[in-house]
Each structure stands twice: as structure tokens, then as C-alpha cells.
């Protein structure tokens, strides 16, 4: 695989910081540009981030002296430097949509962590192990945008990165009809640390704006299908969600209750999880976990502190599978929200796109 030059748009935020670490020694991707808001533009990256650096590892040496560019004013310059960009900006939704389209129309593909284009019918929203075929809609999107290389591909919301992968291998054989999901989400999902979110200490906050709607609707696009020039959402399963912010640094947990058209045995479910793999594993993409879904037999697992970094934070942990009195089964699952759920998932999607020739 040849090396691709990449830019990080929104490089000073928490997800942008995570991108910088993941790309520091990436075998395929080389960071050539970092961009952020006008107040950061013109500064060295290290100075622009300053006290906002929230990672436990230091700022990568390959970007700390880079001059931060203006994400909006320098679109053409960045597009001339980078083969594609990762985007994780903190702006209003309509501003993000416009900005990402500007990069795409400048013939610079965008791999986005933002929610702005998740509902756009010809923008693929990909969990690489689940719906890699959705990237084929890019040809229709390019036609609409009038581009040869440029396009936008998006990651799904971090809240569903634990339970959608857990439900997916059960759908074909057993027919998941409905699911109730309660998520317990880490503060890094809000771009916060314990220092910057003191109100979360000794506390649980029972509301995360927009999260429940995303958790209920986005899986249906992931499980949808391409019809002509758009992706048609799946009609089932029916999902209802409740999302809570909890005092955990990293790791989103989900308590899942599921009913099936053809109720499986517990052993069949565990076997389906253990045997499941996808295109990233077949292609041996650099960021792909070898074992995507991991089932724990212990009653007290998975735990955020113990299990979020499984397979470099790119695997999903599942446990506590048992029958339920109102649904068929209930279980708990966990994923690392800024790795699998955000920057890491976007890097994996970019690897899939690169392997399939979409950046050539």
C-alpha cells in the first residue's frame, strides 16, 4: 500500500488529538496538515492545544511544530497538500455540512467524525465490519457533487458502536425484531476530562442532547441497502434508547434487551459473536482488531477500566448474557468511545477506502 498524505481538520479538539496519536506511526497515512478554528490558526500545534491536551501520551513529535491552518479559509491549500482529510470540527451542523462539501468539491475526500452528513442519503455511514458495501454509493455522490475524487464518508455515532456490532451477527440467523438499549457514556464523549467536567463527579446525568435519536435511527441506515443513488434505511429492528452520562473517563457501555423472530439458544448467540469477522479482518487492515467481538463468561465483565483498551481499543466486549422476563435475552456490551467509537473507527474506515482504491 502506498503512503497517503492526510490532513486533520479540527485537530485541537479531543477527537482531533486522538487522530494525531493514531496517525503518528501509521503505516499507510502521513499527516501533512492540521487545521482548526481561526483562533488557533497561525500557531504551532503544541501552542494551539496548550493545556487542552487531554491524552495520556505526549503530543506526537511529527506534528507538534506544525503551524495550524484555518479549517475554513485554507480549504484549497489543504486540498492541494492532502490526499484526503479526517474531519472532527466543533461547529454548527449547517456549517459542518457546507465545510465538508467544500473539501469534497476541492477534490479532497473527507472521512468525517461529525454527525452533519449522517442523514444525507448518498453519504455512506460505515462500520467497516458491518456494512462495507455502502462505500459503493460514493460513485452516485460524486455524480451529485460533480467531483472526480472528492466525496464524504461518515462514521456513526459513538453511542451505538457497542450494541450494533453485538446485534449484527444475530440478525441473519435469528431475526432481531426489537431492542431496548440503555447506554452509560463516558465524559470523553462530551470532549471532557474530570478536570473540565467537575459536575460529573459523584453524579450521573440522565440526558445527552440528540443522543437517543441518533442511537435509535442511525443503526437503520447502517443496516439499510443501496437503491440507485441513495441508501434506504432498514425498517427493522425497532430500537428504543436511553442515554446517560456517567463518571467514567473513556468507554461507552450499553445494557441491551433483545427479542427475536426465532429465539436462539444462549450457546448459539455466543458462538455467533465468537465466529464473527468482517472485511477489515479479511483484508488485515492495520487498525482492525483480530477478534472484533469478545464474550466474557465472568459475571462482572466487561468493565470500562479493564476492557476498553482490548485490541488497542478497537474491539467490542460483551457479557452477562441471560434470558429476560419481557424480552428474549439481555446482555451488556462495551466499546472505547474515542477509539472504536470515534477516531479509531474513522481511521479503520479510511483504511477500507484506501484498500478499495477510493483515494487513488
Coordinates of C-alpha atoms in Angstrom, one line a residue:
X1 CA 0.0 0.0 0.0
X2 CA 1.4 3.4 -1.0
X3 CA 1.5 6.2 1.6
X4 CA -1.3 8.8 1.6
X5 CA -0.8 12.3 2.8
X6 CA -3.6 13.3 5.2
X7 CA -4.9 16.4 7.0
X8 CA -6.7 16.6 10.4
X9 CA -9.5 19.2 10.4
X10 CA -10.5 20.0 13.9
X11 CA -7.1 18.9 15.1
X12 CA -7.1 20.7 18.5
X13 CA -10.3 19.0 19.9
X14 CA -10.3 15.7 21.8
X15 CA -11.1 13.6 18.7
X16 CA -8.5 15.5 16.7
X17 CA -6.0 14.8 19.4
X18 CA -6.8 11.2 19.2
X19 CA -6.4 11.2 15.4
X20 CA -2.9 12.7 15.9
X21 CA -1.8 9.8 18.1
X22 CA -3.3 7.1 15.9
X23 CA -1.7 8.5 12.8
X24 CA 1.8 9.1 14.4
X25 CA 3.2 5.9 13.2
X26 CA 0.5 4.7 10.8
X27 CA 1.9 2.5 8.0
X28 CA -0.3 4.0 5.3
X29 CA -1.1 7.6 6.4
X30 CA 1.2 10.5 6.8
X31 CA -0.1 13.7 8.4
X32 CA 0.9 16.8 6.4
X33 CA -1.6 19.4 7.6
X34 CA -3.5 20.2 10.8
X35 CA -6.3 22.8 10.9
X36 CA -8.7 24.3 13.4
X37 CA -10.6 27.5 14.1
X38 CA -9.3 31.0 13.3
X39 CA -8.2 31.5 16.9
X40 CA -5.8 28.6 16.6
X41 CA -4.6 29.3 13.1
X42 CA -1.1 30.5 12.7
X43 CA 0.1 28.9 16.0
X44 CA 2.3 25.9 16.4
X45 CA 0.1 22.9 17.1
X46 CA 1.6 22.4 20.6
X47 CA 0.9 26.0 21.4
X48 CA -2.6 26.0 20.0
X49 CA -3.6 22.9 22.0
X50 CA -1.8 24.1 25.1
X51 CA -3.5 23.0 28.4
X52 CA -6.3 21.4 26.3
X53 CA -4.2 18.3 25.5
X54 CA -6.3 15.6 27.1
X55 CA -4.4 12.4 26.1
X56 CA -2.2 10.4 28.4
X57 CA 0.5 10.2 25.7
X58 CA 2.5 13.3 24.7
X59 CA 1.8 15.3 21.5
X60 CA 3.4 13.4 18.6
X61 CA 6.7 14.8 17.6
X62 CA 5.8 14.8 13.9
X63 CA 3.1 17.4 14.3
X64 CA 3.8 19.4 17.4
X65 CA 5.7 22.1 15.4
X66 CA 3.3 22.2 12.5
X67 CA 1.6 25.5 12.0
X68 CA -2.2 25.2 12.4
X69 CA -4.1 26.2 9.4
X70 CA -7.6 27.7 9.2
X71 CA -10.1 24.9 8.6
X72 CA -12.4 27.1 6.5
X73 CA -10.1 29.8 5.0
X74 CA -7.4 27.3 3.9
X75 CA -9.6 24.6 2.2
X76 CA -7.9 24.9 -1.2
X77 CA -4.4 24.9 0.3
X78 CA -5.1 21.9 2.4
X79 CA -6.7 20.1 -0.5
X80 CA -3.6 20.6 -2.5
X81 CA -1.4 19.1 0.2
X82 CA -3.5 16.1 1.3
X83 CA -4.9 13.0 -0.5
X84 CA -7.8 13.1 2.0
X85 CA -8.7 14.6 5.3
X86 CA -10.2 13.5 8.6
X87 CA -12.8 15.9 10.0
X88 CA -13.8 16.4 13.6
X89 CA -14.8 20.0 14.0
X90 CA -16.9 21.7 16.6
X91 CA -19.3 23.9 14.6
X92 CA -23.0 24.3 13.9
X93 CA -24.4 21.4 11.8
X94 CA -25.2 23.5 8.7
X95 CA -21.6 25.0 8.8
X96 CA -20.1 21.5 9.0
X97 CA -22.2 20.3 6.1
X98 CA -21.0 23.2 4.0
X99 CA -17.4 22.9 5.0
X100 CA -17.2 19.2 4.3
X101 CA -18.8 19.7 0.9
X102 CA -16.2 22.4 0.1
X103 CA -13.4 19.9 0.8
X104 CA -15.1 17.3 -1.3
X105 CA -15.7 19.7 -4.2
X106 CA -12.0 20.7 -3.9
X107 CA -11.4 17.0 -4.9
X108 CA -10.2 16.2 -1.3
X109 CA -12.2 13.2 0.2
X110 CA -13.5 13.7 3.7
X111 CA -13.6 10.9 6.3
X112 CA -15.8 12.6 8.9
X113 CA -16.5 12.0 12.6
X114 CA -19.2 14.6 12.6
X115 CA -23.0 14.0 12.5
X116 CA -23.9 16.6 10.0
X117 CA -23.9 14.3 6.9
X118 CA -25.1 11.1 8.6
X119 CA -28.6 11.6 7.2
X120 CA -27.5 12.6 3.7
X121 CA -28.9 9.7 1.5
X122 CA -25.8 9.3 -0.7
X123 CA -23.2 9.6 2.1
X124 CA -22.1 6.2 3.4
X125 CA -22.1 5.8 7.2
X126 CA -19.9 2.8 7.7
X127 CA -18.9 0.4 10.5
X128 CA -16.3 -1.4 8.4
X129 CA -17.1 -4.9 9.8
X130 CA -20.9 -4.5 9.2
X131 CA -21.7 -2.5 6.1
X132 CA -18.5 -2.0 4.0
X133 CA -20.6 -2.4 0.8
X134 CA -22.1 1.0 1.5
X135 CA -19.0 2.7 0.2
X136 CA -20.2 1.8 -3.3
X137 CA -22.7 4.8 -3.1
X138 CA -19.7 7.1 -3.4
X139 CA -20.0 7.0 -7.2
X140 CA -23.5 8.4 -7.0
X141 CA -22.4 11.0 -4.5
X142 CA -19.5 12.1 -6.8
X143 CA -22.0 12.5 -9.6
X144 CA -24.2 14.8 -7.5
X145 CA -21.2 16.8 -6.3
X146 CA -19.6 17.0 -9.7
X147 CA -16.3 15.6 -8.5
X148 CA -13.8 13.0 -9.7
X149 CA -12.0 12.2 -6.4
X150 CA -13.9 14.2 -3.8
X151 CA -16.6 12.6 -1.6
X152 CA -17.7 12.5 2.1
X153 CA -17.9 9.3 4.2
X154 CA -19.0 9.4 7.8
X155 CA -18.7 7.5 11.0
X156 CA -21.8 6.6 13.0
X157 CA -22.4 7.9 16.5
X158 CA -20.1 6.6 19.3
X159 CA -23.1 5.5 21.4
X160 CA -24.1 2.7 19.1
X161 CA -20.6 1.2 18.5
X162 CA -21.0 -1.4 21.2
X163 CA -24.6 -2.7 20.7
X164 CA -24.9 -2.6 16.9
X165 CA -21.9 -4.8 16.4
X166 CA -23.3 -7.2 19.1
X167 CA -26.8 -7.3 17.5
X168 CA -25.5 -7.6 13.9
X169 CA -24.3 -11.3 13.8
X170 CA -27.7 -12.3 15.3
X171 CA -29.9 -10.7 12.7
X172 CA -29.5 -13.0 9.7
X173 CA -30.0 -16.3 11.6
X174 CA -32.4 -15.3 14.3
X175 CA -34.1 -12.1 13.1
X176 CA -33.7 -9.4 15.8
X177 CA -37.2 -7.8 16.0
X178 CA -36.8 -5.2 18.7
X179 CA -34.2 -3.9 21.1
X180 CA -34.2 -1.7 24.2
X181 CA -30.8 -0.1 24.9
X182 CA -29.6 2.0 27.8
X183 CA -26.2 3.5 27.3
X184 CA -23.8 4.6 30.0
X185 CA -21.5 7.1 28.3
X186 CA -18.0 8.3 29.2
X187 CA -17.2 12.0 29.6
X188 CA -14.7 12.0 26.8
X189 CA -17.7 11.6 24.5
X190 CA -18.5 15.2 25.5
X191 CA -14.9 16.2 24.9
X192 CA -14.4 16.4 28.6
X193 CA -12.0 15.2 31.3
X194 CA -12.6 15.1 35.1
X195 CA -10.7 18.4 35.3
X196 CA -13.0 20.1 32.8
X197 CA -16.3 18.4 33.9
X198 CA -16.3 18.6 37.8
X199 CA -20.1 18.4 37.8
X200 CA -19.9 14.7 36.8
X201 CA -18.1 13.6 39.9
X202 CA -20.4 11.6 42.3
X203 CA -23.1 12.1 39.7
X204 CA -25.0 10.7 36.7
X205 CA -26.6 13.0 34.2
X206 CA -29.7 11.4 32.5
X207 CA -29.6 13.5 29.3
X208 CA -27.2 13.8 26.4
X209 CA -28.6 16.1 23.7
X210 CA -29.6 14.3 20.5
X211 CA -28.0 11.1 21.5
X212 CA -31.2 9.0 21.9
X213 CA -32.5 9.9 18.5
X214 CA -29.1 9.0 16.9
X215 CA -29.0 5.7 18.8
X216 CA -32.4 4.7 17.5
X217 CA -32.2 5.9 13.9
X218 CA -28.5 5.5 12.8
X219 CA -28.5 1.7 13.1
X220 CA -31.3 1.6 10.5
X221 CA -29.1 3.4 8.0
X222 CA -26.2 1.0 8.8
X223 CA -28.5 -2.0 8.2
X224 CA -30.0 -0.4 5.1
X225 CA -29.3 -1.0 1.4
X226 CA -28.3 0.9 -1.7
X227 CA -31.1 1.6 -4.1
X228 CA -30.0 3.6 -7.1
X229 CA -28.4 6.9 -5.9
X230 CA -29.3 6.6 -2.2
X231 CA -29.2 4.4 0.8
X232 CA -32.6 3.3 2.0
X233 CA -32.9 2.7 5.8
X234 CA -33.8 -0.7 7.1
X235 CA -37.3 -0.9 8.6
X236 CA -36.3 -3.1 11.5
X237 CA -35.4 -3.9 14.2
X238 CA -37.3 -1.4 16.2
X239 CA -34.8 0.3 18.7
X240 CA -35.6 2.4 21.7
X241 CA -32.8 4.0 23.6
X242 CA -32.0 6.0 26.8
X243 CA -28.6 7.6 27.2
X244 CA -26.9 8.6 30.4
X245 CA -23.6 10.4 31.1
X246 CA -21.6 8.6 33.8
X247 CA -18.4 9.4 35.7
X248 CA -16.1 7.3 33.5
X249 CA -13.2 8.8 31.5
X250 CA -13.4 6.5 28.4
X251 CA -15.7 3.7 27.4
X252 CA -19.4 3.6 26.5
X253 CA -21.4 0.7 28.0
X254 CA -24.8 -0.5 26.8
X255 CA -27.4 -2.6 28.5
X256 CA -29.3 -4.4 25.7
X257 CA -32.6 -6.2 25.8
X258 CA -33.5 -8.0 22.6
X259 CA -36.3 -10.1 21.1
X260 CA -36.0 -12.4 18.1
X261 CA -38.2 -13.8 15.4
X262 CA -36.6 -17.2 16.0
X263 CA -35.2 -17.3 19.6
X264 CA -31.7 -18.7 19.6
X265 CA -30.1 -20.8 22.4
X266 CA -27.6 -18.8 24.5
X267 CA -24.8 -21.0 23.2
X268 CA -25.8 -20.1 19.6
X269 CA -25.5 -16.4 20.4
X270 CA -22.1 -16.7 22.0
X271 CA -20.9 -18.8 19.0
X272 CA -22.2 -16.2 16.6
X273 CA -20.2 -13.5 18.4
X274 CA -17.0 -15.5 18.6
X275 CA -17.1 -16.5 15.0
X276 CA -18.0 -13.1 13.6
X277 CA -15.5 -11.2 11.5
X278 CA -15.7 -8.9 8.5
X279 CA -13.9 -7.3 5.6
X280 CA -11.3 -5.5 7.8
X281 CA -10.2 -8.8 9.2
X282 CA -10.1 -10.5 5.8
X283 CA -8.0 -7.6 4.4
X284 CA -5.9 -7.4 7.6
X285 CA -6.3 -3.7 7.7
X286 CA -3.7 -2.1 10.1
X287 CA -6.2 -0.9 12.7
X288 CA -8.6 -3.9 12.5
X289 CA -8.9 -6.0 15.7
X290 CA -8.1 -9.7 15.1
X291 CA -11.1 -10.7 17.3
X292 CA -13.8 -8.0 16.8
X293 CA -16.4 -9.3 19.3
X294 CA -15.3 -10.8 22.6
X295 CA -17.6 -12.6 25.1
X296 CA -16.7 -12.6 28.8
X297 CA -18.0 -15.5 30.9
X298 CA -17.4 -13.7 34.2
X299 CA -20.4 -12.1 35.8
X300 CA -18.7 -8.8 36.5
X301 CA -17.3 -8.2 32.9
X302 CA -16.9 -6.2 30.7
X303 CA -15.8 -3.2 32.8
X304 CA -14.7 0.1 31.3
X305 CA -11.5 0.3 33.2
X306 CA -10.4 -3.3 32.5
X307 CA -11.7 -3.9 29.0
X308 CA -12.0 -0.6 27.0
X309 CA -8.5 -1.0 25.6
X310 CA -9.0 -4.5 24.3
X311 CA -7.2 -4.8 20.9
X312 CA -5.9 -1.2 21.1
X313 CA -9.5 0.0 21.9
X314 CA -10.8 -1.4 18.6
X315 CA -12.6 -4.5 19.9
X316 CA -16.1 -4.8 21.4
X317 CA -16.6 -6.6 24.7
X318 CA -19.9 -8.4 25.6
X319 CA -21.0 -10.2 28.8
X320 CA -23.8 -11.1 31.1
X321 CA -26.0 -12.8 28.5
X322 CA -29.1 -14.2 30.1
X323 CA -32.8 -14.7 29.4
X324 CA -35.2 -11.9 30.3
X325 CA -38.8 -11.9 31.5
X326 CA -40.1 -9.4 29.0
X327 CA -37.6 -9.7 26.1
X328 CA -35.9 -12.9 24.9
X329 CA -32.4 -12.0 26.2
X330 CA -30.4 -9.3 27.9
X331 CA -26.7 -8.6 27.8
X332 CA -24.1 -5.9 28.4
X333 CA -21.5 -4.6 25.9
X334 CA -18.7 -2.0 25.9
X335 CA -16.6 -0.1 23.3
X336 CA -14.0 2.6 23.6
X337 CA -15.8 5.7 22.5
X338 CA -12.9 7.8 21.2
X339 CA -11.1 4.8 19.6
X340 CA -13.6 2.4 18.1
X341 CA -16.4 4.9 18.6
X342 CA -14.6 8.0 17.0
X343 CA -11.1 8.5 15.7
X344 CA -10.1 4.8 15.5
X345 CA -13.3 3.8 13.7
X346 CA -12.7 6.7 11.2
X347 CA -9.1 5.5 10.6
X348 CA -10.3 2.0 10.0
X349 CA -12.9 3.3 7.6
X350 CA -10.1 5.2 5.8
X351 CA -8.1 2.1 5.6
X352 CA -11.0 0.3 4.0
X353 CA -11.4 3.1 1.5
X354 CA -7.7 3.1 0.7
X355 CA -7.7 -0.6 0.2
X356 CA -10.6 -0.4 -2.1
X357 CA -9.0 2.4 -4.2
X358 CA -11.2 5.3 -3.3
X359 CA -8.2 7.7 -2.6
X360 CA -6.4 6.8 -5.8

